[in-house]
PDB file of C-alpha atoms in Angstrom:
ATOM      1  CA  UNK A  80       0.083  15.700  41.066  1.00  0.00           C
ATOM      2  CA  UNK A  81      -0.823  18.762  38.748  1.00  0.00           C
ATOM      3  CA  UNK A  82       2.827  17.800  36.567  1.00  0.00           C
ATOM      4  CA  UNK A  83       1.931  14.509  36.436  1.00  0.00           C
ATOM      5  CA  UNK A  84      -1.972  15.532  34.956  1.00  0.00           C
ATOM      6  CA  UNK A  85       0.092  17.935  32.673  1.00  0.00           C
ATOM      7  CA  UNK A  86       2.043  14.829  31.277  1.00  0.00           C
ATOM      8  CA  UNK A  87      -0.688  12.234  31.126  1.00  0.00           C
ATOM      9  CA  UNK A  88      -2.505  15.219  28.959  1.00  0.00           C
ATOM     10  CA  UNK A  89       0.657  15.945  26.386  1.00  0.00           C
ATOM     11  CA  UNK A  90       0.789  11.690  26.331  1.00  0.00           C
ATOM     12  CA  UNK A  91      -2.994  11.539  25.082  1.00  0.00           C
ATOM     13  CA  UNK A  92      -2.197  14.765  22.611  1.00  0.00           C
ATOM     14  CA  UNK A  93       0.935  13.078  21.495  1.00  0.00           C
ATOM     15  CA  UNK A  94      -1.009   9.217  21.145  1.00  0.00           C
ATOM     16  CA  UNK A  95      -3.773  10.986  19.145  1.00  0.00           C
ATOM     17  CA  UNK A  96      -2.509  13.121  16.927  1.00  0.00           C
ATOM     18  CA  UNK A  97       0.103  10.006  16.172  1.00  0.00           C
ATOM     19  CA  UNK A  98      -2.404   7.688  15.343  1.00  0.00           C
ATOM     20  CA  UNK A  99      -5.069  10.075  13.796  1.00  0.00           C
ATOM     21  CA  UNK A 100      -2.419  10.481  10.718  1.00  0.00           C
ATOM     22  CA  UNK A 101      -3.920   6.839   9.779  1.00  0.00           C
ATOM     23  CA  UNK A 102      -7.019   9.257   9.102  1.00  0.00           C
ATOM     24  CA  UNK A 103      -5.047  11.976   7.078  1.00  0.00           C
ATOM     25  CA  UNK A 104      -4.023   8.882   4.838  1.00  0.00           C
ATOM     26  CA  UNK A 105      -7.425   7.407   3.854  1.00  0.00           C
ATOM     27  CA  UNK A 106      -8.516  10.721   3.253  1.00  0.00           C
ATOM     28  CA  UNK A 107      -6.219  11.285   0.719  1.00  0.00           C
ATOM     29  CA  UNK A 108      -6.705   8.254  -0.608  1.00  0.00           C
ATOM     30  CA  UNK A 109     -10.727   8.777  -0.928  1.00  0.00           C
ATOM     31  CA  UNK A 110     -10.019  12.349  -2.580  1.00  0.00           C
ATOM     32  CA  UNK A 111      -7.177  10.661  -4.731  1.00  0.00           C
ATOM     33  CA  UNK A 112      -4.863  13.360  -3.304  1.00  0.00           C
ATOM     34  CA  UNK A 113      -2.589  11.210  -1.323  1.00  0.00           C
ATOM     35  CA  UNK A 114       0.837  13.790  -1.877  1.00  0.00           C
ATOM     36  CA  UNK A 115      -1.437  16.801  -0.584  1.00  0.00           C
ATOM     37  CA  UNK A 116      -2.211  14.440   2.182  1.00  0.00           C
ATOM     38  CA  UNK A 117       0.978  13.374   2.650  1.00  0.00           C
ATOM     39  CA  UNK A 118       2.165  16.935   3.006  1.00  0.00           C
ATOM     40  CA  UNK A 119      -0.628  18.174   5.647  1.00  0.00           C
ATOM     41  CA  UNK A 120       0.858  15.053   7.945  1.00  0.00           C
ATOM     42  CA  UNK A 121       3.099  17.637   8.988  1.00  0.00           C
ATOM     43  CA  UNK A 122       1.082  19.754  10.740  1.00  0.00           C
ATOM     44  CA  UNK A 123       0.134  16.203  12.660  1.00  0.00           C
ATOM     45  CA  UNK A 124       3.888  15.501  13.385  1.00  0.00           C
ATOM     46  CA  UNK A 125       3.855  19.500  14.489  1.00  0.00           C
ATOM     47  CA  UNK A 126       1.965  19.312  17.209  1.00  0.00           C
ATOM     48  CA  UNK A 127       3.006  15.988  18.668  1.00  0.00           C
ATOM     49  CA  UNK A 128       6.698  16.503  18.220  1.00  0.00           C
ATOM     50  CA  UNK A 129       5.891  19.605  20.763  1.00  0.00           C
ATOM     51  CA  UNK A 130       3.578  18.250  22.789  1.00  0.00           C
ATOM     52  CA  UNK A 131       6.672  15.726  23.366  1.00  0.00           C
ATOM     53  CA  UNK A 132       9.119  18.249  23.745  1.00  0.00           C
ATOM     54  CA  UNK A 133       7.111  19.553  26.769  1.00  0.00           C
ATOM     55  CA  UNK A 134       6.902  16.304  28.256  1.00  0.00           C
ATOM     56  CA  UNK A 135      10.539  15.743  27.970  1.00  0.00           C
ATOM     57  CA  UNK A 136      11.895  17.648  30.615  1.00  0.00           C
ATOM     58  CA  UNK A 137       8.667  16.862  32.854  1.00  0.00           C
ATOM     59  CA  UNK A 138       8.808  13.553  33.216  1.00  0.00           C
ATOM     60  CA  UNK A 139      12.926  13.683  33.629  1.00  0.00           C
ATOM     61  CA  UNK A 140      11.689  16.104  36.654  1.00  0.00           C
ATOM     62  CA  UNK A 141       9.881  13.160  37.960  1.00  0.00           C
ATOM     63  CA  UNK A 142      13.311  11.155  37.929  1.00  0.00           C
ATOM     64  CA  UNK A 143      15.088  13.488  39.700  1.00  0.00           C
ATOM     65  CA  UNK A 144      12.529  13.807  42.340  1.00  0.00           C
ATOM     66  CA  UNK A 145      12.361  10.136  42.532  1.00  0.00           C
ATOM     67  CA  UNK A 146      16.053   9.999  43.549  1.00  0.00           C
ATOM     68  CA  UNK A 147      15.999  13.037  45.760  1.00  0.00           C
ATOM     69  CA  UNK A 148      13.105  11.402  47.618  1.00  0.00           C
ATOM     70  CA  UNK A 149      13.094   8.240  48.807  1.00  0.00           C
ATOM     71  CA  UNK A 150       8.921   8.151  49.285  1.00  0.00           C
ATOM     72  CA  UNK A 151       8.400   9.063  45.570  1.00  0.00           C
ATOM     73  CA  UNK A 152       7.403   6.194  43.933  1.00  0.00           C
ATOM     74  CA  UNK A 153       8.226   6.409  39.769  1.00  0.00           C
ATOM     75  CA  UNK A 154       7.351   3.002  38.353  1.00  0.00           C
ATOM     76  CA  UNK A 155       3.454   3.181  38.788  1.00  0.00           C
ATOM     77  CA  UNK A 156       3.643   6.305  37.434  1.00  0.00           C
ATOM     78  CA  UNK A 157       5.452   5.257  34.169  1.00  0.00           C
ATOM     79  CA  UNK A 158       2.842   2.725  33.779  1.00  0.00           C
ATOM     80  CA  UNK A 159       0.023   5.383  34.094  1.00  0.00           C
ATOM     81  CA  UNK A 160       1.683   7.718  31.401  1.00  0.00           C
ATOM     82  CA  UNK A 161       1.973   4.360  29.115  1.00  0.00           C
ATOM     83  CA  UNK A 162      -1.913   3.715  29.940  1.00  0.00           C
ATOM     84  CA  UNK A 163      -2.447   7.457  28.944  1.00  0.00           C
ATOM     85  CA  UNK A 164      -1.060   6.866  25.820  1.00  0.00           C
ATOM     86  CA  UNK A 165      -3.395   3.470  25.701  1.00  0.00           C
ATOM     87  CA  UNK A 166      -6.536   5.892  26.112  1.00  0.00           C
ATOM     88  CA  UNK A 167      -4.805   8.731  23.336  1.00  0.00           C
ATOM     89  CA  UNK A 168      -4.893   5.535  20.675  1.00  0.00           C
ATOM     90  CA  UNK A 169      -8.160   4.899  22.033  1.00  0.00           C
ATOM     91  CA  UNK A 170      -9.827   8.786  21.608  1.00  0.00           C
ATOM     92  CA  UNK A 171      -7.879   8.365  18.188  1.00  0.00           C
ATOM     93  CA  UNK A 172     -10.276   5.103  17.037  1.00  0.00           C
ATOM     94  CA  UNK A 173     -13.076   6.832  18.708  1.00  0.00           C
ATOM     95  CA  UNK A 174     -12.720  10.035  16.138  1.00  0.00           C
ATOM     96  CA  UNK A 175     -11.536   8.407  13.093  1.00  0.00           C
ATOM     97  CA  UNK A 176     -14.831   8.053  11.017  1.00  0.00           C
ATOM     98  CA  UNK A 177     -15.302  11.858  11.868  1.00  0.00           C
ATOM     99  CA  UNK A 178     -10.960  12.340  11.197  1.00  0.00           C
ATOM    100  CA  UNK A 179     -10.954  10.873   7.841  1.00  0.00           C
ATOM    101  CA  UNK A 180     -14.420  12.572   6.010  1.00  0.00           C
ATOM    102  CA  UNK A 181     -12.897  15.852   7.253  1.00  0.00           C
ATOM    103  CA  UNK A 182      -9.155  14.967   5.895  1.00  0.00           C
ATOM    104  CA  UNK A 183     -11.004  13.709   2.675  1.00  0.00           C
ATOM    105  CA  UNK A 184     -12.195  17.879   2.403  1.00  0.00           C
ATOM    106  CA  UNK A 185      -8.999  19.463   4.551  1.00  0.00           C
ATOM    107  CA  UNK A 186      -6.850  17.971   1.461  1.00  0.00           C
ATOM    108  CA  UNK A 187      -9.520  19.743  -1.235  1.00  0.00           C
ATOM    109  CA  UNK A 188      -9.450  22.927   0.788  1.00  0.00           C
ATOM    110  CA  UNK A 189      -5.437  22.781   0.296  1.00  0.00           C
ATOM    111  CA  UNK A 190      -4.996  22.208  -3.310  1.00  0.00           C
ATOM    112  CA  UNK A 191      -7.797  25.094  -3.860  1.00  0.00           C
ATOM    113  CA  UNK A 192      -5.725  27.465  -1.148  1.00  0.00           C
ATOM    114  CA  UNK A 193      -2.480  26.347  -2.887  1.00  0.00           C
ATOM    115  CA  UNK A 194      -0.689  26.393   0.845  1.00  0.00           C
ATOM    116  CA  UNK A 195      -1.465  25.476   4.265  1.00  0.00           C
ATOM    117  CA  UNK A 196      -1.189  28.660   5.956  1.00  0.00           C
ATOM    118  CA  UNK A 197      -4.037  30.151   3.460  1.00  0.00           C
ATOM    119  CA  UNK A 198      -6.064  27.072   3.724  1.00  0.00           C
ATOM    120  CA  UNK A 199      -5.650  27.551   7.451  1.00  0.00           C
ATOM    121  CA  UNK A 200      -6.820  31.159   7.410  1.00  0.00           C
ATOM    122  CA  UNK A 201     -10.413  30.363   5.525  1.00  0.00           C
ATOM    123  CA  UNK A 202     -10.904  27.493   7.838  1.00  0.00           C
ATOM    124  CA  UNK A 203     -10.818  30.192  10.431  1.00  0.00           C
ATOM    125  CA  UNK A 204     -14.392  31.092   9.528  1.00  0.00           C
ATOM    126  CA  UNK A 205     -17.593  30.206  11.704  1.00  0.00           C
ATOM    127  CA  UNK A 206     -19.355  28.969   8.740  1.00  0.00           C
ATOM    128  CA  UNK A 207     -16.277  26.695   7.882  1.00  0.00           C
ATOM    129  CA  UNK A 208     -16.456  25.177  11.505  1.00  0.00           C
ATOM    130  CA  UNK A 209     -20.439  25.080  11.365  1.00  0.00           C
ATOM    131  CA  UNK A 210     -19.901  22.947   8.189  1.00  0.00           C
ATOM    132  CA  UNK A 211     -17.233  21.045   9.462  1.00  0.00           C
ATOM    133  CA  UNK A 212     -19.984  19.672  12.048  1.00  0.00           C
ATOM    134  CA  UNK A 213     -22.047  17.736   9.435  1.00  0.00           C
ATOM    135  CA  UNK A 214     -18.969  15.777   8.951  1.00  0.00           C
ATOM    136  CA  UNK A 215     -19.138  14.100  12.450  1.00  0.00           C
ATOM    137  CA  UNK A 216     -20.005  10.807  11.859  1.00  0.00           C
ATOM    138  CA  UNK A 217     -20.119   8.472  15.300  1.00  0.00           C
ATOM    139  CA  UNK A 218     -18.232   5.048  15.670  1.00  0.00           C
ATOM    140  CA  UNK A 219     -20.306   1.568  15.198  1.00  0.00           C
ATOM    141  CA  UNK A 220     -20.218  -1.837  16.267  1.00  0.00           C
ATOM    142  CA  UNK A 221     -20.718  -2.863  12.763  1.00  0.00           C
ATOM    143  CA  UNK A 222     -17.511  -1.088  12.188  1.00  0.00           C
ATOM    144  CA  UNK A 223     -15.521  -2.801  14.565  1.00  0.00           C
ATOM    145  CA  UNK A 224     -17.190  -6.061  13.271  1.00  0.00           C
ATOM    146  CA  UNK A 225     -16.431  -5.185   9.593  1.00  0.00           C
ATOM    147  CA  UNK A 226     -12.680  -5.151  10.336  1.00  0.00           C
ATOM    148  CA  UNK A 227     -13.022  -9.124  11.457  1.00  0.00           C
ATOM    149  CA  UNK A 228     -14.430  -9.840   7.703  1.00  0.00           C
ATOM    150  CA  UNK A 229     -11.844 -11.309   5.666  1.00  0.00           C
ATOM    151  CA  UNK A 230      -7.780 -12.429   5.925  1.00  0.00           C
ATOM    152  CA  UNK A 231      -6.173 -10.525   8.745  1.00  0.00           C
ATOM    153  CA  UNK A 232      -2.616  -8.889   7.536  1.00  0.00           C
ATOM    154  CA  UNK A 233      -1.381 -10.937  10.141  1.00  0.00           C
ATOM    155  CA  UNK A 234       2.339 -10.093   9.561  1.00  0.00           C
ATOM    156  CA  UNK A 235       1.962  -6.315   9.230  1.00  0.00           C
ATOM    157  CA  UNK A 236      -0.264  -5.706  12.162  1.00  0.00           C
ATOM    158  CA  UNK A 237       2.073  -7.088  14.238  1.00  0.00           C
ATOM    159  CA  UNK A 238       4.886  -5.387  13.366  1.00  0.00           C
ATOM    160  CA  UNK A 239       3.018  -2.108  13.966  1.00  0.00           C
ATOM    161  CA  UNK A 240       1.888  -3.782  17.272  1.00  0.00           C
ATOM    162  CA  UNK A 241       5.779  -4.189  18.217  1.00  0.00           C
ATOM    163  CA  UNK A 242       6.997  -0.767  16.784  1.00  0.00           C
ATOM    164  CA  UNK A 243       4.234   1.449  18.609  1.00  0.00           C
ATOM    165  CA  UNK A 244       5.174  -1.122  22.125  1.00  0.00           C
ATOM    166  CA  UNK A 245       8.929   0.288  21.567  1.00  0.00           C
ATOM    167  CA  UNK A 246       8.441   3.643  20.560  1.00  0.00           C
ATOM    168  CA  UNK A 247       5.844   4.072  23.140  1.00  0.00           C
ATOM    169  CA  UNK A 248       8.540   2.586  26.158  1.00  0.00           C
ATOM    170  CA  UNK A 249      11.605   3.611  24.643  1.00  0.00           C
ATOM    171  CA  UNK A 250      12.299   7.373  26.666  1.00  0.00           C
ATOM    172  CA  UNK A 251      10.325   6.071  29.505  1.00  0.00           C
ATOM    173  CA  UNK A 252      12.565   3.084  29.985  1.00  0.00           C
ATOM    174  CA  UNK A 253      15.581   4.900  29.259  1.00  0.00           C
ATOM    175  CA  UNK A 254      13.947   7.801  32.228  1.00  0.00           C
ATOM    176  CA  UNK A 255      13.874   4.661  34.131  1.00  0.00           C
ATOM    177  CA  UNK A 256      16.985   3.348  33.739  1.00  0.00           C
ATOM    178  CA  UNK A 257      18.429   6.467  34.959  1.00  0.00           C
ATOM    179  CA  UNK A 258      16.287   6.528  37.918  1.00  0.00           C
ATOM    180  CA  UNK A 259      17.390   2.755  38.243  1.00  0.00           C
ATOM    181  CA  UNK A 260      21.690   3.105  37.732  1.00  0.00           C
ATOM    182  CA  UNK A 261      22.200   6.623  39.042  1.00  0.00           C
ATOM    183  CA  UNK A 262      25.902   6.885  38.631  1.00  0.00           C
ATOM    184  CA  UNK A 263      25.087   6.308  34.806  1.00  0.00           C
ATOM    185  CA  UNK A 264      21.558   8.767  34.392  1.00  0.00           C
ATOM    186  CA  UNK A 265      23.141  11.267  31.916  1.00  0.00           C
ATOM    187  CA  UNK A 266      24.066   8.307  29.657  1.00  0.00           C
ATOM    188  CA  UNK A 267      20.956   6.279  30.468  1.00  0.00           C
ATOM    189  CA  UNK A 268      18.225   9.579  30.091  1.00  0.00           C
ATOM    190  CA  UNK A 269      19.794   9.993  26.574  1.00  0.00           C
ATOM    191  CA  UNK A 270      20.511   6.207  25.432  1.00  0.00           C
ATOM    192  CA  UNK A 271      16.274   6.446  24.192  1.00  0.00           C
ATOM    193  CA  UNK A 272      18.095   5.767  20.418  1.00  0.00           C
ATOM    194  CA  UNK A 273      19.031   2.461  21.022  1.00  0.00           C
ATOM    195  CA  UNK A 274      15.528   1.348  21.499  1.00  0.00           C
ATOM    196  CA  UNK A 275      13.859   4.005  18.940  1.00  0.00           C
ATOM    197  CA  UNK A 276      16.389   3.066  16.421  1.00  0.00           C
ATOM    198  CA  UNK A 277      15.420  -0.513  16.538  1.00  0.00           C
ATOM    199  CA  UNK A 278      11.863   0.469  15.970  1.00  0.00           C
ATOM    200  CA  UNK A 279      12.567   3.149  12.902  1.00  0.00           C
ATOM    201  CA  UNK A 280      14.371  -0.115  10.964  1.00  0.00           C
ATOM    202  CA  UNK A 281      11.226  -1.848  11.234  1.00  0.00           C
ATOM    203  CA  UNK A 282       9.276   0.815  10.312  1.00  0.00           C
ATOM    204  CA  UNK A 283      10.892   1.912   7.586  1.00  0.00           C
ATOM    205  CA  UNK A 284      12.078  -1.204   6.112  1.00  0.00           C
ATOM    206  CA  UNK A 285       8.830  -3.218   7.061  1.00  0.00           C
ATOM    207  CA  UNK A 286       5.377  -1.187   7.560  1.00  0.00           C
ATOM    208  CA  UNK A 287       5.932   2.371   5.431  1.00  0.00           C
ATOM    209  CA  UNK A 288       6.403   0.418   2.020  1.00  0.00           C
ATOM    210  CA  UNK A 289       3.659  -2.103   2.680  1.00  0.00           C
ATOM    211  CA  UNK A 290       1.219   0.513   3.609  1.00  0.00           C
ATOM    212  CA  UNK A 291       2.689   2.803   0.184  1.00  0.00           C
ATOM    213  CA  UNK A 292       2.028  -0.420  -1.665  1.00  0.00           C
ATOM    214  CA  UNK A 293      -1.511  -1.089  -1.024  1.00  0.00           C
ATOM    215  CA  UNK A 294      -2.234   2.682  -1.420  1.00  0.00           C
ATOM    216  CA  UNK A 295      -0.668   2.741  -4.834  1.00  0.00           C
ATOM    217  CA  UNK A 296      -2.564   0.107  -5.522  1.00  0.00           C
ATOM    218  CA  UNK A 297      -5.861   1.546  -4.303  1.00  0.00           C
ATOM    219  CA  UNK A 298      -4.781   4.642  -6.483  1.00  0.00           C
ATOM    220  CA  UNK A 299      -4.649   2.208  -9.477  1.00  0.00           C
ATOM    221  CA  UNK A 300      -8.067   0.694  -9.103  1.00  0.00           C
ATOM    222  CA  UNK A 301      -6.460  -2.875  -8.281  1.00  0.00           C
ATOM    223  CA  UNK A 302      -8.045  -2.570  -4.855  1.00  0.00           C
ATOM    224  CA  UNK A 303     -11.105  -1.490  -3.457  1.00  0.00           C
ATOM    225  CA  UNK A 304     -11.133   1.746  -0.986  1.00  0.00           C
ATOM    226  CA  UNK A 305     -13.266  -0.445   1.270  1.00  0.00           C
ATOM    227  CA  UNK A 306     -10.306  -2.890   1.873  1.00  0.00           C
ATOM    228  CA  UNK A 307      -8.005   0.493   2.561  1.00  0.00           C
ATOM    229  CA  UNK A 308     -10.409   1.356   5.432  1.00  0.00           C
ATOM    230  CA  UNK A 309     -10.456  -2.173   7.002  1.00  0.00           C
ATOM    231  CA  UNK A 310      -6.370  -2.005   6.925  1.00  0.00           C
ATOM    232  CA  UNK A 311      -6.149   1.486   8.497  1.00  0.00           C
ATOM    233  CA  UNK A 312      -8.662   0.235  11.255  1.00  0.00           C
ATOM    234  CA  UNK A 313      -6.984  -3.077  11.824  1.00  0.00           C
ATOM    235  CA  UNK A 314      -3.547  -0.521  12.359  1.00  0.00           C
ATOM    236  CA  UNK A 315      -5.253   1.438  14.501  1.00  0.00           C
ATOM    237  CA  UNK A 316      -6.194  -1.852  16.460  1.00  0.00           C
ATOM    238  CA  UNK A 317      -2.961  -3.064  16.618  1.00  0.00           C
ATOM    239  CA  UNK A 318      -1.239   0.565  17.628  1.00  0.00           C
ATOM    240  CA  UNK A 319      -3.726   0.188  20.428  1.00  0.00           C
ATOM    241  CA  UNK A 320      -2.357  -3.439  21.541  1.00  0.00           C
ATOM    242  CA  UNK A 321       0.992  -2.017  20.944  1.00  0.00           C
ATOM    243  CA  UNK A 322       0.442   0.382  23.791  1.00  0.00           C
ATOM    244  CA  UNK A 323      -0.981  -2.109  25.860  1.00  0.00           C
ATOM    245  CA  UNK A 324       2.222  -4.318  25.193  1.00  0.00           C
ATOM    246  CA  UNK A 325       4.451  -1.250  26.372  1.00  0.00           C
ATOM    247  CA  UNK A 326       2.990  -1.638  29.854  1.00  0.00           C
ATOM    248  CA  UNK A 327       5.242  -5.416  30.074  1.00  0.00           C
ATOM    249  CA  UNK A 328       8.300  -3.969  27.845  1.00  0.00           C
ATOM    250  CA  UNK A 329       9.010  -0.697  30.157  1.00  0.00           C
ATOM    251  CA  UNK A 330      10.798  -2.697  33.168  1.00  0.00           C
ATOM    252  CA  UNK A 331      13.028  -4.916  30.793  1.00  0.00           C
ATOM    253  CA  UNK A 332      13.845  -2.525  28.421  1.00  0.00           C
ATOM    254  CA  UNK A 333      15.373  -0.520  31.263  1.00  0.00           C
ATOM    255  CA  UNK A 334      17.080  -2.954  32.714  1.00  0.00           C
ATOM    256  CA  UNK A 335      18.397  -3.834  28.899  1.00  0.00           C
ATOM    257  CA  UNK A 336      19.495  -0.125  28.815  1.00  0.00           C
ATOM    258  CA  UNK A 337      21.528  -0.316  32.647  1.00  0.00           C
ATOM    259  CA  UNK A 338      23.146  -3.713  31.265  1.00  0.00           C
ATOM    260  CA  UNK A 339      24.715  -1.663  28.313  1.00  0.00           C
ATOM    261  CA  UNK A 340      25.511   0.962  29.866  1.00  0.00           C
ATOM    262  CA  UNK A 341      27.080  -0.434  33.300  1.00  0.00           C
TER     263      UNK A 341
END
């Protein structure tokens, strides 16, 4: 029980962090610093590429307990990481009003530091965190009802709705294809690629130069910021239903994985 609480908490870290780089974007775009914020996404993709290198080799424990004991039941509890990751995407939506007023000053603190780890060390001070306070700013209903006014990007949000669904199933499946065709689990726990990959060509060839599109042209003054922040909420949205959608892809992407492999 305490390893799977230890993975359900990495999940939410990994969800939040993932989708709170929507927030790292706007602010850059609202202090017209978009390479700075660009460049600070890295300390995003720092801690959630470790956060999922520690749940790695925790939930693949879970596998191997799962076929050492018969009792040990793994599905329900690959659902509950994939609803963890629904309530990480959640906590994200939750903080980004606060997220993006204090990327919108992180990104000014940077280009006046002239690197992250000096920005880093003045941000260490207890004024700088008492400041950082006044920047909370809580969630609305008229928010979430603002994001409703106008044409829906109907095309791009669910793309981003099917590339969060895979990336968020695609080791899990893979964990539980393993579990599933034993004989093949070292091919099957590492096989997460051909389900990742999938996603990356979509992202890459579909979402990133959509998004870089409107923000150039937010940049130029062709756009309004205010239809920028209804397109990074409506993504956050989606990445949301995206998780939820994981919950029906984790059973037949695994058993996609066992037919290629057996």
């Amino acid at each position: 029980m305490v390893q799977l609480i230890a993975i359900l908490m990495f999940t939410v870290v990994i969800h939040t962090v993932d989708s709170l780089s929507y927030a790292l974007r706007l602010g850059g775009l609202r202090s017209r610093r978009i390479t700075l914020a660009l460049s600070l996404s890295g300390l995003l993709v720092l801690v959630s590429r470790t956060s999922n290198l520690a749940q790695g080799p925790m939930v693949g424990n879970m596998v191997d307990q799962a076929l050492r004991f018969p009792d040990f039941v793994l599905e329900p509890r690959l659902h509950g990481i994939i609803a963890a990751a629904t309530g990480g995407t959640l906590l994200a939506m939750l903080l980004f009003p606060s997220a993006v007023r204090l990327c919108s000053r992180m990104v000014v603190h940077l280009e006046a530091a002239g690197s992250i780890p000096k920005m880093a060390r003045n941000l260490l001070s207890l004024a700088k965190w008492r400041n950082g306070l006044t920047y909370f700013k809580r969630p609305t209903f008229g928010m979430l009802r603002s994001l409703l006014h106008g044409p829906l990007p109907k095309r791009l949000l669910l793309l981003n709705m099917v590339v969060t669904a895979i990336y968020t199933v695609g080791v899990l499946s893979s964990l539980y294809a393993a579990y599933l065709w034993p004989a093949f689990r070292l091919t099957a726990s590492t096989s997460s690629g051909l389900i990742n990959g999938a996603a990356t060509i979509l992202l890459t060839l579909l979402i990133d130069p959509r998004i870089a599109l409107l923000s150039d042209k937010t940049l130029r003054g062709e756009t309004g910021l205010g239809s920028m922040n209804r397109v990074f909420g409506l993504m956050m949205v989606s990445r949301m239903l995206g998780t939820m959608l994981a919950q029906l892809l984790l059973v037949p992407c695994a058993y996609w994985i066992g037919w290629i492999i057996g």
